[in-house]
Coordinates of C-alpha atoms in Angstrom, one line a residue:
M1 CA -17.9 1.1 87.4
A2 CA -18.5 -2.5 88.4
Q3 CA -15.7 -2.3 90.8
A4 CA -17.1 1.0 92.2
A5 CA -20.5 -0.6 92.6
R6 CA -19.0 -3.3 94.8
V7 CA -17.8 -0.7 97.4
L8 CA -20.9 1.5 97.6
W9 CA -21.6 0.2 101.1
P10 CA -19.5 1.3 104.1
G11 CA -17.7 -2.0 104.2
G12 CA -16.4 -1.2 100.7
R13 CA -14.1 1.4 102.2
A14 CA -12.2 -1.3 104.1
L15 CA -12.1 -3.4 101.0
A16 CA -10.6 -0.6 99.0
W17 CA -7.9 -0.1 101.6
R18 CA -7.1 -3.8 101.6
L19 CA -6.8 -3.9 97.8
C20 CA -4.3 -1.1 98.1
G21 CA -2.4 -3.0 100.8
I22 CA -3.1 -0.3 103.4
P23 CA -4.5 -1.1 106.9
A24 CA -8.1 0.1 107.0
P25 CA -8.7 2.9 109.5
G26 CA -11.9 2.9 111.6
L27 CA -15.0 4.2 109.9
P28 CA -16.7 7.4 111.4
V29 CA -19.3 6.5 114.0
H30 CA -22.1 8.5 112.5
S31 CA -21.6 6.8 109.1
R32 CA -21.6 3.3 110.5
A33 CA -24.6 4.0 112.7
G34 CA -26.6 5.7 110.0
V35 CA -26.6 2.7 107.8
A36 CA -26.4 -0.2 110.2
G37 CA -28.8 1.2 112.8
A38 CA -28.2 1.0 116.5
A39 CA -25.9 -2.0 116.7
G40 CA -24.8 -1.5 120.2
G41 CA -27.1 1.2 121.6
R42 CA -29.7 3.7 120.6
S43 CA -28.5 5.9 117.7
P44 CA -30.2 9.2 116.8
A45 CA -31.7 7.4 113.8
A46 CA -33.3 4.8 116.1
I47 CA -35.4 7.3 117.9
A48 CA -36.1 9.6 115.0
P49 CA -39.5 9.7 113.2
N50 CA -39.8 7.4 110.2
G51 CA -39.3 10.2 107.6
S52 CA -36.2 11.4 109.4
R53 CA -34.9 7.9 109.6
R54 CA -35.3 7.4 105.9
L55 CA -33.6 10.7 105.2
L56 CA -30.7 9.9 107.4
G57 CA -30.4 6.4 105.8
A58 CA -30.4 7.9 102.3
A59 CA -27.7 10.5 103.4
A60 CA -25.6 7.8 104.9
L61 CA -25.9 5.6 101.8
A62 CA -24.9 8.5 99.6
L63 CA -21.9 9.2 101.9
G64 CA -20.9 5.6 101.9
G65 CA -21.1 5.5 98.1
A66 CA -19.0 8.7 97.8
V67 CA -16.4 7.3 100.3
G68 CA -16.3 4.0 98.4
L69 CA -15.8 5.7 95.1
Y70 CA -13.1 7.9 96.5
Y71 CA -11.1 5.0 97.9
T72 CA -11.7 2.9 94.9
A73 CA -10.3 5.7 92.7
R74 CA -7.4 6.2 95.1
C75 CA -6.6 2.5 95.0
H76 CA -6.7 2.4 91.2
L77 CA -4.5 5.4 90.9
R78 CA -2.1 4.1 93.5
S79 CA -1.8 0.7 91.7
Q80 CA -1.1 2.6 88.4
D81 CA 1.6 4.6 90.2
L82 CA 3.2 1.4 91.5
R83 CA 3.1 -0.2 88.0
A84 CA 4.7 2.9 86.6
E85 CA 7.4 2.9 89.3
R86 CA 8.1 -0.8 88.6
S87 CA 8.3 -0.1 84.8
A88 CA 10.6 2.9 85.4
A89 CA 12.8 0.8 87.7
Q90 CA 13.0 -2.0 85.2
L91 CA 13.8 0.5 82.4
S92 CA 16.5 2.0 84.5
L93 CA 18.1 -1.3 85.2
S94 CA 18.0 -2.3 81.5
D95 CA 19.6 1.0 80.6
H96 CA 22.6 -0.1 82.6
L97 CA 23.1 -3.2 80.4
Q98 CA 24.7 -3.4 76.9
L99 CA 23.8 -6.8 75.5
T100 CA 25.3 -8.7 72.6
L101 CA 23.8 -12.0 71.6
Y102 CA 25.9 -14.5 69.6
Q103 CA 23.5 -16.9 67.9
Y104 CA 22.4 -19.0 65.0
K105 CA 19.1 -17.5 64.0
T106 CA 17.4 -20.8 63.3
C107 CA 18.6 -22.4 66.6
P108 CA 15.6 -23.0 69.0
F109 CA 17.7 -22.1 72.1
C110 CA 18.7 -18.8 70.5
S111 CA 15.1 -18.1 69.6
K112 CA 14.1 -18.6 73.2
V113 CA 16.5 -15.9 74.3
R114 CA 15.3 -13.5 71.6
A115 CA 11.7 -14.0 72.7
F116 CA 12.7 -13.2 76.3
L117 CA 14.7 -10.1 75.3
D118 CA 12.0 -8.8 73.0
F119 CA 9.2 -9.3 75.5
H120 CA 11.1 -7.4 78.2
A121 CA 12.1 -4.7 75.7
L122 CA 15.8 -5.2 76.4
P123 CA 17.8 -3.7 73.5
Y124 CA 20.6 -6.0 72.2
Q125 CA 22.9 -6.4 69.3
V126 CA 23.0 -9.7 67.3
V127 CA 26.1 -11.4 66.0
E128 CA 25.3 -14.2 63.6
V129 CA 27.8 -17.0 64.1
N130 CA 29.1 -18.9 61.1
P131 CA 28.2 -22.5 62.0
V132 CA 31.2 -24.0 60.2
R133 CA 34.1 -21.8 61.3
R134 CA 32.5 -20.2 64.4
A135 CA 35.2 -17.5 64.3
E136 CA 32.8 -15.0 65.9
I137 CA 33.0 -16.9 69.3
K138 CA 36.7 -17.7 69.2
F139 CA 37.1 -15.6 72.3
S140 CA 35.0 -18.2 74.3
S141 CA 36.1 -21.6 75.6
Y142 CA 32.3 -22.4 75.6
R143 CA 31.6 -23.3 72.0
K144 CA 27.9 -23.5 71.9
V145 CA 25.3 -20.8 71.1
P146 CA 23.6 -18.8 72.5
I147 CA 26.3 -16.7 74.2
L148 CA 25.3 -13.4 75.7
L149 CA 27.9 -10.7 76.6
A150 CA 26.5 -8.2 79.1
Q151 CA 28.3 -5.0 79.8
E152 CA 27.2 -3.5 83.1
G153 CA 29.3 -0.4 83.8
E154 CA 32.9 -1.5 83.9
S155 CA 32.0 -5.1 84.3
L156 CA 31.7 -7.5 81.3
Q157 CA 30.0 -10.8 81.9
Q158 CA 29.6 -13.8 79.6
L159 CA 26.4 -15.8 80.1
N160 CA 26.2 -19.2 78.5
D161 CA 23.2 -21.5 78.0
S162 CA 19.8 -20.2 77.0
S163 CA 18.0 -21.0 80.3
V164 CA 20.8 -19.6 82.4
I165 CA 20.7 -16.4 80.3
I166 CA 17.0 -16.0 80.8
S167 CA 17.0 -16.8 84.5
A168 CA 19.9 -14.5 85.3
L169 CA 18.5 -11.6 83.4
K170 CA 15.0 -12.0 84.9
T171 CA 16.6 -12.2 88.4
Y172 CA 18.5 -9.0 87.5
L173 CA 15.3 -7.2 86.4
V174 CA 13.3 -8.2 89.4
S175 CA 15.9 -8.0 92.2
G176 CA 18.4 -5.4 90.9
Q177 CA 21.3 -7.5 92.2
P178 CA 24.6 -7.0 90.3
L179 CA 24.8 -9.3 87.3
E180 CA 28.3 -10.4 88.3
V181 CA 26.8 -11.7 91.6
I182 CA 23.8 -13.3 90.0
I183 CA 25.8 -15.5 87.5
T184 CA 27.6 -17.1 90.5
Y185 CA 24.3 -18.7 91.4
Y186 CA 24.4 -20.8 88.2
P187 CA 27.8 -22.6 88.3
P188 CA 28.8 -24.8 85.4
M189 CA 29.4 -28.5 86.0
K190 CA 31.3 -30.8 83.5
S191 CA 30.4 -34.5 83.1
L192 CA 30.5 -37.3 80.6
N193 CA 27.4 -38.2 78.6
D194 CA 26.3 -41.6 77.5
Q195 CA 28.6 -41.4 74.5
G196 CA 31.6 -40.6 76.7
K197 CA 31.7 -37.0 75.5
E198 CA 32.3 -34.2 78.0
V199 CA 29.3 -31.9 78.4
T200 CA 28.7 -28.8 80.5
E201 CA 25.5 -28.4 82.6
F202 CA 24.5 -25.5 84.8
C203 CA 23.1 -25.8 88.2
N204 CA 19.8 -24.1 89.2
K205 CA 19.2 -22.9 85.7
Y206 CA 15.4 -22.8 86.0
W207 CA 15.5 -21.0 89.3
L208 CA 15.1 -17.2 89.7
M209 CA 17.3 -16.1 92.6
L210 CA 14.7 -14.0 94.4
D211 CA 14.0 -13.3 98.1
E212 CA 10.6 -14.3 99.5
K213 CA 8.9 -11.0 99.0
E214 CA 10.1 -10.7 95.3
A215 CA 9.0 -14.2 94.6
Q216 CA 5.6 -13.6 96.1
Q217 CA 5.2 -10.4 94.0
M218 CA 6.2 -12.2 90.8
Y219 CA 4.4 -15.5 91.2
G220 CA 1.7 -15.0 93.9
G221 CA 2.4 -18.6 95.2
K222 CA 4.7 -21.6 95.1
E223 CA 2.4 -23.5 92.6
A224 CA 2.9 -20.9 89.9
R225 CA 6.7 -20.9 90.3
T226 CA 6.9 -24.7 90.3
E227 CA 4.6 -24.8 87.2
E228 CA 6.8 -22.3 85.3
M229 CA 10.0 -24.2 86.1
K230 CA 8.5 -27.6 85.1
W231 CA 7.4 -26.4 81.7
R232 CA 10.6 -24.5 81.0
Q233 CA 12.5 -27.7 81.6
W234 CA 10.0 -29.6 79.4
A235 CA 10.7 -27.2 76.6
D236 CA 14.4 -28.0 76.8
D237 CA 14.3 -31.7 77.6
W238 CA 11.5 -32.7 75.2
L239 CA 10.0 -30.1 72.9
V240 CA 13.4 -29.1 71.4
H241 CA 14.1 -32.6 70.5
L242 CA 11.0 -32.8 68.3
I243 CA 12.1 -30.0 66.0
S244 CA 14.9 -31.7 64.0
P245 CA 13.0 -35.0 63.3
N246 CA 10.1 -33.0 62.1
V247 CA 11.8 -30.4 59.9
Y248 CA 14.1 -33.0 58.3
R249 CA 11.4 -35.7 58.2
T250 CA 11.6 -36.3 54.4
P251 CA 14.2 -35.4 51.8
T252 CA 12.0 -32.6 50.5
E253 CA 11.5 -31.1 54.0
A254 CA 15.2 -31.4 54.8
L255 CA 16.1 -29.5 51.6
A256 CA 13.5 -26.8 52.3
S257 CA 14.8 -26.5 55.9
F258 CA 18.5 -26.1 54.8
D259 CA 17.5 -23.6 52.2
Y260 CA 15.9 -21.6 55.0
I261 CA 19.0 -22.1 57.2
V262 CA 21.4 -20.9 54.5
R263 CA 19.2 -17.8 53.7
E264 CA 18.9 -16.8 57.3
G265 CA 22.4 -17.8 58.5
K266 CA 25.9 -16.6 57.9
F267 CA 27.4 -18.6 55.1
G268 CA 29.8 -17.8 52.3
A269 CA 28.6 -18.6 48.7
V270 CA 30.4 -21.9 48.5
E271 CA 29.7 -22.8 52.1
G272 CA 26.0 -22.1 51.5
A273 CA 25.7 -24.3 48.4
V274 CA 27.5 -27.2 50.1
A275 CA 25.5 -26.8 53.3
K276 CA 22.2 -26.7 51.5
Y277 CA 22.6 -30.0 49.7
L278 CA 25.1 -32.0 51.8
G279 CA 23.7 -30.7 55.0
A280 CA 20.1 -31.5 54.0
A281 CA 21.2 -35.1 53.1
A282 CA 23.1 -35.5 56.3
M283 CA 20.4 -34.2 58.5
Y284 CA 17.8 -36.3 56.9
L285 CA 19.8 -39.4 57.9
I286 CA 20.7 -38.0 61.3
S287 CA 17.0 -37.2 62.0
K288 CA 16.3 -41.0 61.8
R289 CA 18.9 -41.6 64.5
L290 CA 17.4 -38.8 66.6
K291 CA 14.0 -40.4 66.3
S292 CA 15.4 -43.7 67.6
R293 CA 17.4 -42.0 70.4
H294 CA 14.3 -40.1 71.7
H295 CA 12.0 -43.1 71.2
L296 CA 9.7 -41.2 68.8
Q297 CA 6.8 -42.7 66.9
D298 CA 7.3 -43.8 63.3
D299 CA 5.3 -40.7 62.3
V300 CA 7.1 -38.0 64.2
R301 CA 4.3 -35.5 63.5
K302 CA 2.2 -37.4 66.1
D303 CA 4.8 -36.6 68.8
L304 CA 4.8 -33.0 67.8
Y305 CA 1.0 -32.8 67.8
E306 CA 0.8 -34.5 71.2
A307 CA 3.3 -32.2 72.7
A308 CA 1.5 -29.1 71.4
N309 CA -1.9 -30.3 72.7
K310 CA -0.3 -31.3 76.0
W311 CA 1.0 -27.7 76.4
V312 CA -2.4 -26.2 75.5
A313 CA -4.1 -28.4 78.0
A314 CA -1.6 -27.3 80.7
V315 CA -2.3 -23.6 79.9
G316 CA -6.1 -24.4 80.2
K317 CA -9.1 -22.5 79.0
D318 CA -9.4 -20.0 81.9
R319 CA -6.2 -18.0 81.2
P320 CA -4.7 -16.7 78.0
F321 CA -1.2 -17.7 79.0
M322 CA 0.4 -20.0 81.5
G323 CA 1.5 -16.8 83.2
G324 CA -2.1 -15.6 83.5
Q325 CA -2.8 -12.3 81.8
K326 CA 0.7 -12.1 80.4
P327 CA 3.3 -14.6 79.2
N328 CA 5.7 -16.1 81.8
L329 CA 9.1 -17.6 81.1
A330 CA 7.5 -21.0 80.2
D331 CA 5.2 -19.3 77.6
L332 CA 8.2 -17.5 76.1
A333 CA 10.3 -20.7 76.1
V334 CA 7.7 -22.8 74.3
Y335 CA 7.0 -20.0 71.8
G336 CA 10.7 -19.5 71.1
V337 CA 11.3 -23.2 70.4
L338 CA 8.3 -23.5 68.0
R339 CA 9.0 -20.2 66.2
V340 CA 12.1 -21.6 64.4
M341 CA 9.8 -23.8 62.3
E342 CA 7.8 -20.8 60.9
G343 CA 7.7 -21.0 57.1
L344 CA 8.2 -24.7 57.0
E345 CA 5.8 -27.5 56.3
A346 CA 6.1 -28.8 59.9
F347 CA 4.9 -25.5 61.3
D348 CA 1.9 -25.3 58.9
D349 CA 0.9 -28.8 59.9
L350 CA 1.3 -28.0 63.6
M351 CA -1.0 -25.0 63.3
R352 CA -3.5 -27.0 61.2
H353 CA -3.7 -30.2 63.3
T354 CA -3.5 -29.0 66.9
R355 CA -5.2 -26.5 69.2
I356 CA -2.0 -24.4 69.7
E357 CA -2.6 -21.6 67.1
P358 CA -4.7 -19.2 69.3
W359 CA -2.1 -19.3 72.2
Y360 CA 0.8 -19.0 69.7
L361 CA -0.8 -15.8 68.1
R362 CA -1.4 -14.3 71.6
V363 CA 2.2 -14.7 72.6
E364 CA 3.3 -13.3 69.2
K365 CA 1.1 -10.3 69.7
A366 CA 2.3 -9.8 73.3
I367 CA 5.9 -9.8 72.3
A368 CA 5.2 -7.4 69.4
E369 CA 3.4 -4.9 71.7
A370 CA 6.1 -5.1 74.4
S371 CA 8.9 -4.4 72.0
Q372 CA 7.4 -1.4 70.3

């Protein structure tokens, strides 16, 4: 009703057309003159007696209100139709894909991909990879998880790297380009890291390959696109590296973390027992090296709290998500990374000592509603 009230005057008709993205036709002369009076010459209302003038004015006002309400309703219905068409088109595209995700459940990069797939209601099968033998991914020369196999008709594509998987699938859903074409936009590049070990990186992995019209429809402006890319990269380059030092911070926390990993992962009975105790001891020691490598504070909780509050400040108070009224790819990435700590002491501390919980619960709810 508030929107209808704003278009009760004749100018509201033109506004309603603009909201729908339709050029506004000219208003009828008698309607314009009846309300505005004789703007360019003497209208019938200008020479009528006072009573007739008031009657004509009231009639014109009623007509303007009716026209405004009509075009507001038409605009609203048209926008609903467009949303339904977009949803139907996206559903049609997703129906063409058969997805299989190879993962470790407790891996933050894998959790990012699941958050994306669930929010976009993309059905997928999960193959839990044994982290010791990794026999489930012996078909792949790329030996990290996540790996996503996407069957599109007769074409089977392998997508590697969590951010590439997300960018490629989002590009597919928005543009409808063939997936086998889209993945060529993210070529792998091999290089040596500081330790002399060969690593694979992917070009353009935070970019969605959209044309100008598609990008405008999705983001509304360059600033929103740049912001999303910046924080997606922040989740990969910084936030992820705070997880291990925090969940393996003490021997007790390390043991609790590996108990969770063994329960949720794919281990044999002997492997599980060995992993729980030897793995916990090893990761407790390794976490100290990670703290030094990433220049973390002595109390690594402080770095985690600062990161969470920095993210909340970036989202701001005027929008529920960084994406506005719904989570964008940065929201899903940050949520996916943090979610792997659920049930652990580090997660409870994070919720208790930072401002992130309301945002976290909103994303959780949005994903649950979208995947129903």
